PDB file of C-alpha atoms in Angstrom:
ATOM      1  CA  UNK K  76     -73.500   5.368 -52.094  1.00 45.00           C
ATOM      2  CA  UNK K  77     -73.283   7.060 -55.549  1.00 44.00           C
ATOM      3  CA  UNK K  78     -71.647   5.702 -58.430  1.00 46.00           C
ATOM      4  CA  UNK K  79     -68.264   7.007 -59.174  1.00 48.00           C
ATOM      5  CA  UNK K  80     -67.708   7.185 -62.910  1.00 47.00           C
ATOM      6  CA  UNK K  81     -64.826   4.667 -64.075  1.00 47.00           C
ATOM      7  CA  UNK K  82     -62.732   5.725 -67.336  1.00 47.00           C
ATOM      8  CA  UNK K  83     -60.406   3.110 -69.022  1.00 47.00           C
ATOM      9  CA  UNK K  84     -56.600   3.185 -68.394  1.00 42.00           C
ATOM     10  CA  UNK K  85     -55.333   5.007 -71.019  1.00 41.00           C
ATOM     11  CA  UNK K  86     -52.023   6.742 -70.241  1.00 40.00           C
ATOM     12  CA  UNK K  87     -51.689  10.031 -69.889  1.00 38.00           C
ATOM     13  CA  UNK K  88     -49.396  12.291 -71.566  1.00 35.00           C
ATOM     14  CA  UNK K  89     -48.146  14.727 -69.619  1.00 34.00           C
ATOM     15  CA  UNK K  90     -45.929  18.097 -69.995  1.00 31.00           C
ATOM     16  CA  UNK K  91     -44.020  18.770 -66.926  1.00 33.00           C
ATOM     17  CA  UNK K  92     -43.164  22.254 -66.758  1.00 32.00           C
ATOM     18  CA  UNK K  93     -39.681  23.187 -65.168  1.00 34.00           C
ATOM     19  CA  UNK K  94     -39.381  26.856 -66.026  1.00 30.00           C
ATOM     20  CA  UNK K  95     -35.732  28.359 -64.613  1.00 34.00           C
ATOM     21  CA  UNK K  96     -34.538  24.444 -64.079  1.00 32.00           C
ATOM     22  CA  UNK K  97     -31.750  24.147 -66.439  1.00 29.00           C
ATOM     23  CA  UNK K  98     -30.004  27.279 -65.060  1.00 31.00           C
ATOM     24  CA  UNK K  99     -30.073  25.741 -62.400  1.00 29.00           C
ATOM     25  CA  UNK K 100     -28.414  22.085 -63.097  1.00 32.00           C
ATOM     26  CA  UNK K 101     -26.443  23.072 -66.385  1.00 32.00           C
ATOM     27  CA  UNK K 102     -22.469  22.993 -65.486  1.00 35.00           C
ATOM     28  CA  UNK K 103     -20.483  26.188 -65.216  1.00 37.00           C
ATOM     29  CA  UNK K 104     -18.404  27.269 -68.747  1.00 39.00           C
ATOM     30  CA  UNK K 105     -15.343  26.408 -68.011  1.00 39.00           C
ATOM     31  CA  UNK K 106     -12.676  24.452 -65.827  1.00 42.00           C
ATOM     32  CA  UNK K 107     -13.310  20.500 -65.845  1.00 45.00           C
ATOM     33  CA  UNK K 108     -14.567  20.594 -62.266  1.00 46.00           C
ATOM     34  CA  UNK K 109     -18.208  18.714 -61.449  1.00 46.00           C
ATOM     35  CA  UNK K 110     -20.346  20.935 -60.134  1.00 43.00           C
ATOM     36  CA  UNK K 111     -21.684  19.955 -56.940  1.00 41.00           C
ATOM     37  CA  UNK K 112     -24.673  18.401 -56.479  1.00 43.00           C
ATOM     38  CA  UNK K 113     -28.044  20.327 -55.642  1.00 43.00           C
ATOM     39  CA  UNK K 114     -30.428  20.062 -53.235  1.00 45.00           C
ATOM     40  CA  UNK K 115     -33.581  18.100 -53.735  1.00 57.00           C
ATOM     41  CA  UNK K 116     -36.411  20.260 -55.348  1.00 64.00           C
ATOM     42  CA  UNK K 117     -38.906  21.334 -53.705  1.00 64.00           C
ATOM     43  CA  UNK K 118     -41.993  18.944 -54.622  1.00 89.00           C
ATOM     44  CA  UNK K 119     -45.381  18.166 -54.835  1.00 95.00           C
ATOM     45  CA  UNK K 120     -48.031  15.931 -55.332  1.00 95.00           C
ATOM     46  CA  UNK K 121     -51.928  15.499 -55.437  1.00 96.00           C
ATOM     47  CA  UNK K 122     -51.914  12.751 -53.499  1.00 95.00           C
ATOM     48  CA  UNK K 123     -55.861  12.335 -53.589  1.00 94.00           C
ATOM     49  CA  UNK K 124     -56.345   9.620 -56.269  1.00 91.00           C
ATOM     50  CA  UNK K 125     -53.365   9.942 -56.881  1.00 95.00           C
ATOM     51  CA  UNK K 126     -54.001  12.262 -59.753  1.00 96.00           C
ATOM     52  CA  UNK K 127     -52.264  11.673 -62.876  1.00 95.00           C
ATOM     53  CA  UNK K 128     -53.129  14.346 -65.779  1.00 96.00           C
ATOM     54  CA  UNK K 129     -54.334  17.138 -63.317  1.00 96.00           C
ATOM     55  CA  UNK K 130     -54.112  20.741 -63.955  1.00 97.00           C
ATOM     56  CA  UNK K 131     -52.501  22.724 -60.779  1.00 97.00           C
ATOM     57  CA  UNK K 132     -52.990  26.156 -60.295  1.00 97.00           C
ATOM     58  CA  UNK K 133     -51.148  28.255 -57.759  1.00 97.00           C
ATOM     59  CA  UNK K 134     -52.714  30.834 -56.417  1.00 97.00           C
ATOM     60  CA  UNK K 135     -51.636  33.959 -54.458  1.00 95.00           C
ATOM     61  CA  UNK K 136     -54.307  34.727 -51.331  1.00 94.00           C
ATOM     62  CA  UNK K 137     -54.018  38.824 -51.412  1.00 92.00           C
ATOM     63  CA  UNK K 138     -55.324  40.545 -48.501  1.00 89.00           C
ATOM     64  CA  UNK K 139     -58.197  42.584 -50.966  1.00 88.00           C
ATOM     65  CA  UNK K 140     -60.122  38.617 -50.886  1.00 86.00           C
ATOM     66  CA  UNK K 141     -58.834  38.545 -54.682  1.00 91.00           C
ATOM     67  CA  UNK K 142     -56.785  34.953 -56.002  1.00 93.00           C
ATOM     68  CA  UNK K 143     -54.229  35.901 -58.684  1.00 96.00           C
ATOM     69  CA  UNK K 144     -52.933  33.067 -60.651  1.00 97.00           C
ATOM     70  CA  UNK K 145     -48.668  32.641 -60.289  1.00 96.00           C
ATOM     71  CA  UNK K 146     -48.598  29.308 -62.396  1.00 96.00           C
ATOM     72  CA  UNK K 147     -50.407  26.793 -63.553  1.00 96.00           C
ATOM     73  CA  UNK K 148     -49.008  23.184 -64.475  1.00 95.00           C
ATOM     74  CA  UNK K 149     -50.042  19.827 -65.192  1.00 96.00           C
ATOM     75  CA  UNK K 150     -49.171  16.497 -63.170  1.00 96.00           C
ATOM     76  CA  UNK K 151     -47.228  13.278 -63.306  1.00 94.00           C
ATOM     77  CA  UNK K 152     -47.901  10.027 -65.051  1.00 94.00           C
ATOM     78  CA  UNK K 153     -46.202   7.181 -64.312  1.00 93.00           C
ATOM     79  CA  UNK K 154     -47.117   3.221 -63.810  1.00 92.00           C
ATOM     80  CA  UNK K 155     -45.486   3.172 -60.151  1.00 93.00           C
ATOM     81  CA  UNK K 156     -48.066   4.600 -57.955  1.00 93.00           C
ATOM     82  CA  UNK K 157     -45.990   6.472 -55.983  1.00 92.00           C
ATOM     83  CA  UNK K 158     -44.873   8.764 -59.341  1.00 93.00           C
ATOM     84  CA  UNK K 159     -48.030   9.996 -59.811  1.00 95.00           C
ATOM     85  CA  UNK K 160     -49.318  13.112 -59.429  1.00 96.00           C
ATOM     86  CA  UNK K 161     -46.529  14.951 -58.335  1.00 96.00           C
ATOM     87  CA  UNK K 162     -45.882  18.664 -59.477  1.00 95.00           C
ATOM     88  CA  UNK K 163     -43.100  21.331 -58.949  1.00 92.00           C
ATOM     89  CA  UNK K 164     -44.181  24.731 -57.195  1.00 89.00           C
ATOM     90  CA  UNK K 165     -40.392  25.822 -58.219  1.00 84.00           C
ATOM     91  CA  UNK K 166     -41.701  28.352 -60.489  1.00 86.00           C
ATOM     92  CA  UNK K 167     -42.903  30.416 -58.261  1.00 90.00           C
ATOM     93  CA  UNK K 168     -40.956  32.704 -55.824  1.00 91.00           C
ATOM     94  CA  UNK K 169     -42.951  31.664 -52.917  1.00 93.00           C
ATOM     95  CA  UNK K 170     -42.960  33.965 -49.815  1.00 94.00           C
ATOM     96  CA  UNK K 171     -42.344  32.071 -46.731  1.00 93.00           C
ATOM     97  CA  UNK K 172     -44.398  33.652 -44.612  1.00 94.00           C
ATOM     98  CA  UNK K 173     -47.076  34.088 -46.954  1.00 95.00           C
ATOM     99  CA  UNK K 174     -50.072  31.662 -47.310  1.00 95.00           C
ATOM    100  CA  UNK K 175     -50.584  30.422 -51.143  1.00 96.00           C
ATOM    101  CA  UNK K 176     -53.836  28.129 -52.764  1.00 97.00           C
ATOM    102  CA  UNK K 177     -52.945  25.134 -54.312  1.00 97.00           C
ATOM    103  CA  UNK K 178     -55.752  23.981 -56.376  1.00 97.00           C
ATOM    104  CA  UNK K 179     -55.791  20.569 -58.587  1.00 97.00           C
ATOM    105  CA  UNK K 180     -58.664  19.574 -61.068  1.00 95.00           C
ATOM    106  CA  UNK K 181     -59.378  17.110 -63.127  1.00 93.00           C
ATOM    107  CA  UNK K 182     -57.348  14.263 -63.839  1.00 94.00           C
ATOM    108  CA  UNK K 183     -57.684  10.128 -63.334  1.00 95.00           C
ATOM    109  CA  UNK K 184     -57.338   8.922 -59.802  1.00 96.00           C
ATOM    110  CA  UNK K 185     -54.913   5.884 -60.279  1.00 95.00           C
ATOM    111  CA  UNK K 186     -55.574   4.596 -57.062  1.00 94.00           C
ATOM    112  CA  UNK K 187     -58.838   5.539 -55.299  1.00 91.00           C
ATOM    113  CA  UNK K 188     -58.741   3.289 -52.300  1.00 89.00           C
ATOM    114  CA  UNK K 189     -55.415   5.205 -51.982  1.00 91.00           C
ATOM    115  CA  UNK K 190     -53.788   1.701 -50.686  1.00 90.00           C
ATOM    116  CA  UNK K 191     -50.957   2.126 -52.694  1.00 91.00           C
ATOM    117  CA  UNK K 192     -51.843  -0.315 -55.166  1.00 93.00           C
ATOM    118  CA  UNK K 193     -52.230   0.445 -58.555  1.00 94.00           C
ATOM    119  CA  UNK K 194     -56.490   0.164 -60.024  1.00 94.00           C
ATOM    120  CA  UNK K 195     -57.391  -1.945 -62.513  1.00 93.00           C
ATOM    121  CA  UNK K 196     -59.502   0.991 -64.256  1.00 94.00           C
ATOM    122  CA  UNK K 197     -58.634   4.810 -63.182  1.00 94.00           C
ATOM    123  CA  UNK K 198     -61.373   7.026 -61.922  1.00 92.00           C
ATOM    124  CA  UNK K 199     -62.530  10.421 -63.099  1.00 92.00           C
ATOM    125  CA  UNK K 200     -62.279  12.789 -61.347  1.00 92.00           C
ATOM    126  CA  UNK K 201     -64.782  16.161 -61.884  1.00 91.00           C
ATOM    127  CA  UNK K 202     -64.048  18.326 -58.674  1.00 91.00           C
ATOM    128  CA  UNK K 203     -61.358  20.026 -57.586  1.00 95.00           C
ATOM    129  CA  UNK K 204     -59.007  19.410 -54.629  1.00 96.00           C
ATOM    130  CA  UNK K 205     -57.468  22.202 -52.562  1.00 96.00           C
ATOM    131  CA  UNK K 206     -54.670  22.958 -49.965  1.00 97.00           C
ATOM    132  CA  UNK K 207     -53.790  26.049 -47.984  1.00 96.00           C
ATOM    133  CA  UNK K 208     -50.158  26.041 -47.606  1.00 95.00           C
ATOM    134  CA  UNK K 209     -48.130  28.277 -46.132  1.00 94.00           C
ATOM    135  CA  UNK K 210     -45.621  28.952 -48.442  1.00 94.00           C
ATOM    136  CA  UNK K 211     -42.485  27.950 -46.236  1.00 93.00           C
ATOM    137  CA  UNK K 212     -44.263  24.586 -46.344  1.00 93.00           C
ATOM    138  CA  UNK K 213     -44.359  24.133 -49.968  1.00 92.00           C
ATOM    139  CA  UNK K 214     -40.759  25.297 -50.248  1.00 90.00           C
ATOM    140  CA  UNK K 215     -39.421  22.370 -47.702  1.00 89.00           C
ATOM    141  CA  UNK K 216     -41.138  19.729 -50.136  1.00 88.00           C
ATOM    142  CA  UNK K 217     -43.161  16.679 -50.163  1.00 90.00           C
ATOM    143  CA  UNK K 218     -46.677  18.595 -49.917  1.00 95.00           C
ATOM    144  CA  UNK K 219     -49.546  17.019 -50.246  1.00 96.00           C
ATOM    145  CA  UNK K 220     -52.669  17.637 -51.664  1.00 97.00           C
ATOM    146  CA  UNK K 221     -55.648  15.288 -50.199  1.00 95.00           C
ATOM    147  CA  UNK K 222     -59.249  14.842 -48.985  1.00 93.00           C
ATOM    148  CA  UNK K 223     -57.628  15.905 -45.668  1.00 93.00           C
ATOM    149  CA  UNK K 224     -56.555  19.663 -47.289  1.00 95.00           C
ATOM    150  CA  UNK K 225     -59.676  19.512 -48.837  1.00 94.00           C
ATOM    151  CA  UNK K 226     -61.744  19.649 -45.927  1.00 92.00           C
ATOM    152  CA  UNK K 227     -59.469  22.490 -44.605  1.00 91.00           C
ATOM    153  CA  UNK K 228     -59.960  24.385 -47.523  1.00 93.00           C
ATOM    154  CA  UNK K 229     -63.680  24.121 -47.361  1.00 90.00           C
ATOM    155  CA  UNK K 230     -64.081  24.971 -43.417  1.00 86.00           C
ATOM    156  CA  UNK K 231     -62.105  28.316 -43.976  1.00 87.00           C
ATOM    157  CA  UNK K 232     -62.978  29.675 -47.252  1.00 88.00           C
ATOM    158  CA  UNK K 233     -65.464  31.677 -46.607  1.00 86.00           C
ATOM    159  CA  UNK K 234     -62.675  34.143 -44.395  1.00 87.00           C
ATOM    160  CA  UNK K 235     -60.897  33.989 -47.499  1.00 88.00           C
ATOM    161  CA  UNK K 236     -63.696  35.989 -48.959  1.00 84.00           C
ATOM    162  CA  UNK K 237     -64.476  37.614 -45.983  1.00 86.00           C
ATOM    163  CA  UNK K 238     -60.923  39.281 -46.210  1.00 88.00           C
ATOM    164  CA  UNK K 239     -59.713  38.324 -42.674  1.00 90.00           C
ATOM    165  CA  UNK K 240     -56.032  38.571 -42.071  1.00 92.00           C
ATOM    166  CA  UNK K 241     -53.884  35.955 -42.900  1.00 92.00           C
ATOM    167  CA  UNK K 242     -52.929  35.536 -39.341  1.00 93.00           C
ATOM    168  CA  UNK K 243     -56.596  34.780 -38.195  1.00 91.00           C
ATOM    169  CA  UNK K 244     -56.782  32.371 -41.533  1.00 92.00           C
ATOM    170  CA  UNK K 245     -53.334  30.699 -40.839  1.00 92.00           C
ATOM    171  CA  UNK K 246     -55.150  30.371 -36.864  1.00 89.00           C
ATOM    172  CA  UNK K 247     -58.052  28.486 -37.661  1.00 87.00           C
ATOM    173  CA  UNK K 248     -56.128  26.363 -39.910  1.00 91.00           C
ATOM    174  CA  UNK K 249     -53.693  25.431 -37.036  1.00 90.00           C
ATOM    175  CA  UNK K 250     -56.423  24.436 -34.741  1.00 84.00           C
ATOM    176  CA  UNK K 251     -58.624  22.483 -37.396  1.00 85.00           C
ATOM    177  CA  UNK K 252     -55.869  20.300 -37.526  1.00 89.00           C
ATOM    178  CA  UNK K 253     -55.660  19.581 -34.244  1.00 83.00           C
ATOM    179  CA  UNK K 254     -59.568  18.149 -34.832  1.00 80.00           C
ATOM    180  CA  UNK K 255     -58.541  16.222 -37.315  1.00 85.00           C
ATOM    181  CA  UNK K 256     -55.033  14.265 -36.647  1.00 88.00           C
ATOM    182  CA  UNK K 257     -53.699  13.144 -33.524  1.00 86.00           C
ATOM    183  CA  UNK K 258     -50.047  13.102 -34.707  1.00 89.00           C
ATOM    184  CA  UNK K 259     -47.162  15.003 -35.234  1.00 90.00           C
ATOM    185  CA  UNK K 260     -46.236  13.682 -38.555  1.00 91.00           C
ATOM    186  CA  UNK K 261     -43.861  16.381 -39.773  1.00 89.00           C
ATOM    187  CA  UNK K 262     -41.703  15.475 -36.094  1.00 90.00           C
ATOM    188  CA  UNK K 263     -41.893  19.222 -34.935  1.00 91.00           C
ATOM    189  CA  UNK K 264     -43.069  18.857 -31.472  1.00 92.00           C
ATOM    190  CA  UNK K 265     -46.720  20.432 -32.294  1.00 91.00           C
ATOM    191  CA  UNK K 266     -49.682  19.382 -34.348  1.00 91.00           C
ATOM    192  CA  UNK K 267     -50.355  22.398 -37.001  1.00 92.00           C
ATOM    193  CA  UNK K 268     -51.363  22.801 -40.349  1.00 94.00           C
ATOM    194  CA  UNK K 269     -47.423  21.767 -41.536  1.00 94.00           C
ATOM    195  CA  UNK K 270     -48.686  18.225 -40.687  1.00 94.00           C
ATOM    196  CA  UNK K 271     -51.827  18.166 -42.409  1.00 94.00           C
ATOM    197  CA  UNK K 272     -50.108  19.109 -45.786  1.00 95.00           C
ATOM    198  CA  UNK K 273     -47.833  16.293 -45.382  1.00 95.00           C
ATOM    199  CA  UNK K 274     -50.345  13.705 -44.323  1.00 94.00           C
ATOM    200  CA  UNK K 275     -50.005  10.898 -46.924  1.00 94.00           C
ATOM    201  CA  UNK K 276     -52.957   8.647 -46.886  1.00 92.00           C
ATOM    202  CA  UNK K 277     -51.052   5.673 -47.897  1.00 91.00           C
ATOM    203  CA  UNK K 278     -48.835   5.899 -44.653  1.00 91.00           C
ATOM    204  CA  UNK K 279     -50.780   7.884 -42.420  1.00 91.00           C
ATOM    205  CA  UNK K 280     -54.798   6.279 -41.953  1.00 89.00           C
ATOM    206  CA  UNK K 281     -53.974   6.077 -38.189  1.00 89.00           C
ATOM    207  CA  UNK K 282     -53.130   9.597 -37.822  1.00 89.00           C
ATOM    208  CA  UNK K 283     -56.288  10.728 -38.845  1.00 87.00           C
ATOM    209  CA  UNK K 284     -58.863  11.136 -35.804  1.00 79.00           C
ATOM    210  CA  UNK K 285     -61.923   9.518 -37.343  1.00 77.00           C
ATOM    211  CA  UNK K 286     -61.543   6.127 -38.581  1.00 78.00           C
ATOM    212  CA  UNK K 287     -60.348   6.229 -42.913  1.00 82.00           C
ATOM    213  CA  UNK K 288     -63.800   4.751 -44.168  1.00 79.00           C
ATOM    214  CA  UNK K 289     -65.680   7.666 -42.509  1.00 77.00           C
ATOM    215  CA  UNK K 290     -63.750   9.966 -45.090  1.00 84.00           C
ATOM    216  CA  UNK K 291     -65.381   7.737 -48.381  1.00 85.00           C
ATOM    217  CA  UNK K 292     -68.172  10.072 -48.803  1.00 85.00           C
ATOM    218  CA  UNK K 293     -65.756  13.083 -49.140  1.00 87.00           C
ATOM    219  CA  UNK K 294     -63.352  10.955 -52.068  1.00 87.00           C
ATOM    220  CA  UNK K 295     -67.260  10.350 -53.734  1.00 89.00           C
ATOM    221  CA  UNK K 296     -67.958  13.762 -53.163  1.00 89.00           C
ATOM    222  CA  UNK K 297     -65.155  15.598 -54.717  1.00 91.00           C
ATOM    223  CA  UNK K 298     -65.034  12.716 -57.778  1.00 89.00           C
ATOM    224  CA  UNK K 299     -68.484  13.943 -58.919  1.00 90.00           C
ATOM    225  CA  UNK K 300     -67.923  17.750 -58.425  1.00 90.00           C
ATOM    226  CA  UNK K 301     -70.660  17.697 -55.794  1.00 90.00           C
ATOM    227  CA  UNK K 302     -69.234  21.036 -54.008  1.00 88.00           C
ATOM    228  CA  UNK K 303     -72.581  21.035 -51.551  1.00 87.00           C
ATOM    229  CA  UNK K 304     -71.966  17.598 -50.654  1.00 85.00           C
ATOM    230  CA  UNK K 305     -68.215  18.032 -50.145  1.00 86.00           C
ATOM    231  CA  UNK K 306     -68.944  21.477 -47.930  1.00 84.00           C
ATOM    232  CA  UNK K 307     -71.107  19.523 -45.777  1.00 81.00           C
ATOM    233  CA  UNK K 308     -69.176  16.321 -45.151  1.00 80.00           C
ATOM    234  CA  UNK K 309     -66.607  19.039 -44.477  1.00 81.00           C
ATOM    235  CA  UNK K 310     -68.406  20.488 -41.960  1.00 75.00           C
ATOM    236  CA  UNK K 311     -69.543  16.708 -40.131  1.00 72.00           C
ATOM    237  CA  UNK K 312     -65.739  15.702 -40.231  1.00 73.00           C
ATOM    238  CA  UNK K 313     -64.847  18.684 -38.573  1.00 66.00           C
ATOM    239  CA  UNK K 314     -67.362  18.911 -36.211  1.00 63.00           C
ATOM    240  CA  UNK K 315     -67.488  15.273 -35.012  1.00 61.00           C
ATOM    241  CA  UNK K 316     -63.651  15.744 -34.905  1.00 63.00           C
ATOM    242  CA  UNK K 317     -64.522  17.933 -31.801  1.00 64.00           C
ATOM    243  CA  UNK K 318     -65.842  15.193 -29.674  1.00 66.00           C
ATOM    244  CA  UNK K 319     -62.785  13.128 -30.571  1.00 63.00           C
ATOM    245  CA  UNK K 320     -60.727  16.263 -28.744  1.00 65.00           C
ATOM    246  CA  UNK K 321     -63.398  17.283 -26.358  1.00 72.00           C
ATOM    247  CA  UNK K 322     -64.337  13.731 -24.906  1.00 72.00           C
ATOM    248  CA  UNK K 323     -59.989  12.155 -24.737  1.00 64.00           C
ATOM    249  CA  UNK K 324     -60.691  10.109 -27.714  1.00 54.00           C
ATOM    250  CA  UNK K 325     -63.263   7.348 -25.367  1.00 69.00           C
ATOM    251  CA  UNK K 326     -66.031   7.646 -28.126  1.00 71.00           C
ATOM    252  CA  UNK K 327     -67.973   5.131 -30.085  1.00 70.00           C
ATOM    253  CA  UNK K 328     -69.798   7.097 -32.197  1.00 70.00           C
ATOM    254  CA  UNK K 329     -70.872  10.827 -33.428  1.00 72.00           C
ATOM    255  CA  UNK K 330     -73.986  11.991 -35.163  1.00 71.00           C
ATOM    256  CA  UNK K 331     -74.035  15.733 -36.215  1.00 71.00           C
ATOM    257  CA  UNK K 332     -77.209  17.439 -36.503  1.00 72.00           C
ATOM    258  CA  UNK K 333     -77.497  21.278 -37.111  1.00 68.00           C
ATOM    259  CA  UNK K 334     -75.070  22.718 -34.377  1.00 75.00           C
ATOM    260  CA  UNK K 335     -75.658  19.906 -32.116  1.00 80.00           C
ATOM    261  CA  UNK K 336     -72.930  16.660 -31.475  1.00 79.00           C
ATOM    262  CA  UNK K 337     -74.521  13.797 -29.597  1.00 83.00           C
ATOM    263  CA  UNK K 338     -72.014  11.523 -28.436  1.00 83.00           C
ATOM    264  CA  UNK K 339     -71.850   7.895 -27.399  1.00 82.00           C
ATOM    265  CA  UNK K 340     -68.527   8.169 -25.201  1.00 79.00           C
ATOM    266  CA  UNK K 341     -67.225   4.219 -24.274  1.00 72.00           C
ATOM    267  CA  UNK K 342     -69.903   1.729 -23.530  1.00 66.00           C
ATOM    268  CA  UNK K 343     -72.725   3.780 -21.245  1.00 63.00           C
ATOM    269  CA  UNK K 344     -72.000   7.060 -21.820  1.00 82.00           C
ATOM    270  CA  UNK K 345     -73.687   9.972 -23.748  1.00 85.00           C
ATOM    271  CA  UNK K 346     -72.966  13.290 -24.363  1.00 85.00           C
ATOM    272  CA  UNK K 347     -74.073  16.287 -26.485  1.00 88.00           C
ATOM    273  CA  UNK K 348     -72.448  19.260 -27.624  1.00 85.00           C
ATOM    274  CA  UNK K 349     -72.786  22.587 -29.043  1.00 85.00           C
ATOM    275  CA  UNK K 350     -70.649  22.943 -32.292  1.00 76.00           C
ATOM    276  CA  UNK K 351     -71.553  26.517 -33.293  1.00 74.00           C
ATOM    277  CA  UNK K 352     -68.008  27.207 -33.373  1.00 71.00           C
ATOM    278  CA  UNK K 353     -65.824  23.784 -33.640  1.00 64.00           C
ATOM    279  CA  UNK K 354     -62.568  25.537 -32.123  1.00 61.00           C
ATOM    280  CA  UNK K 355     -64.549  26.227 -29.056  1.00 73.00           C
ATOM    281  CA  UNK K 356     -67.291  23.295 -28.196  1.00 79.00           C
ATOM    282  CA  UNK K 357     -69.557  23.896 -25.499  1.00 86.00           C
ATOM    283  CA  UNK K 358     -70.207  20.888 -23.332  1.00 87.00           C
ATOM    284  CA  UNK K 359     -74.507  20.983 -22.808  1.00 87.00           C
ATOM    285  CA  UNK K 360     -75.096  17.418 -21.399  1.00 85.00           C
ATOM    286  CA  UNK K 361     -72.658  14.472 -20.141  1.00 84.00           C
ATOM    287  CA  UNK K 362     -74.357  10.965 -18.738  1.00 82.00           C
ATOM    288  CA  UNK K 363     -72.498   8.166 -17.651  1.00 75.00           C
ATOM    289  CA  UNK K 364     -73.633   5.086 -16.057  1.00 64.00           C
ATOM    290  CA  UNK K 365     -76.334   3.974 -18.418  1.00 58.00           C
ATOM    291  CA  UNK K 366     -77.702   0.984 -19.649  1.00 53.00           C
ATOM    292  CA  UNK K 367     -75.125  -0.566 -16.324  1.00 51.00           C
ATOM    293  CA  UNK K 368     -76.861  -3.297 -14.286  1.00 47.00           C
ATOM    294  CA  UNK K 369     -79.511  -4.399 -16.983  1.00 43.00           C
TER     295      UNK K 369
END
């Protein structure tokens, strides 16, 4: 394993920016009445680390394969776990049906075993962590940036630059998650990108398809700014995820190798796959029955 770089625990000052907020909570002139009170705002948080002292960046994902930057702000620092890291995408007048690229960097993770316990020494963090979100998401709150959007982001980036529509983009999105968790944690009915961007790994380890230490390499890999390393592990999660789906979750154990998943499904059973395209596996070889009677 490599060495992840450990920084003291120095707080963190942080700036929270709130542009247009006090319009928004400041009473009316006039009339002793108390104004009613408002909605929560929509919120939130890199929840890899979490990140305390990040910069996020919101981007806008234009049709021409160009990023403009809407805003840019930087996140919370707090001593309860559970207040760091969190940001407010308020600023920006985000289009529902518009897809938008959340992008943290930098930063100490405050908890890099994400078990909602506090470190005794934050981590540096030197990569970047990103989320596609759909920009109705963001607006309903409690997004999450993790190792899980991460992974997303790196499987479909390259149709970002390719310029495909945001339709195909939003597509493969929907059915990567379906490769990845096994639950419907946002309570719609369906298993879609909405639930990966509010997967929380302090609550939801067993919603993920391949066991939680599996996904160590990617935390080590995005701590040291390794984007090679964090592209491929991307790629093995996602693939391996297939066999999960492909095989009704009865497997031991996946090893990835070029476009090829070999399989050990249950106890005796072995199967290999072709992975060329992950939304589509094509089944090459199942065996069942071996090793029985020895």
């Amino acid at each position: 394993m490599r060495a992840i770089h450990k920084s003291g625990s120095a707080p963190v000052v942080v700036l929270l920016l709130g542009l247009g907020v006090l319009s928004l909570v400041m009473p009316a002139c006039g009339g002793g009445d108390t104004p009613p009170l408002l909605p929560p705002a929509p919120t939130g948080q890199v929840a890899f680390g979490p990140l305390e002292g990040a910069t996020l960046e919101i981007f806008e994902i234009k049709p021409d394969g160009t990023f403009p930057l809407l805003h840019t702000q930087t996140t919370s620092a707090d001593a309860d776990v559970s207040k760091v890291g969190w940001f407010d995408p308020r600023p920006v007048a985000l289009d529902s049906s518009k897809l938008y690229l959340f992008k943290a960097s930098g930063g100490e993770a405050v908890d890099i075993d994400e078990d909602g316990v506090r470190d005794a020494k934050t981590t540096t963090i030197d990569g970047p962590v990103h989320a596609i979100v759909l920009g109705a998401y963001a607006r309903r709150g409690n997004l999450k940036l993790t190792a899980l959007t991460e992974v997303m982001y790196h499987r479909v980036a390259y149709m970002l630059i390719a310029r495909y529509t945001q339709d195909e983009v939003q597509k493969a999105l929907d059915e990567l998650a379906l490769l990845l968790v096994e639950d419907d944690i946002d309570g719609d009915g369906k298993i879609d990108l909405a639930d990966v961007v509010r997967w929380n790994p302090t609550r939801h380890k067993d919603a993920l398809r391949k066991d939680w230490d599996l996904w160590e390499n990617v935390h080590e890999a995005i701590a040291q700014d390794d984007q090679g390393w964090v592209n491929w592990e991307a790629r093995s999660l996602g693939d391996a995820s297939v066999a999960y789906h492909q095989f009704n979750d009865d497997v031991q154990d996946v090893h990835v190798v070029g476009n090829r998943a070999y399989v050990a499904i249950e106890d005796t059973g072995f199967g290999i796959l072709d992975v060329s395209d992950p939304r589509h596996p094509v089944e090459l070889s199942v065996e069942s029955g071996l090793g029985e009677g020895e």
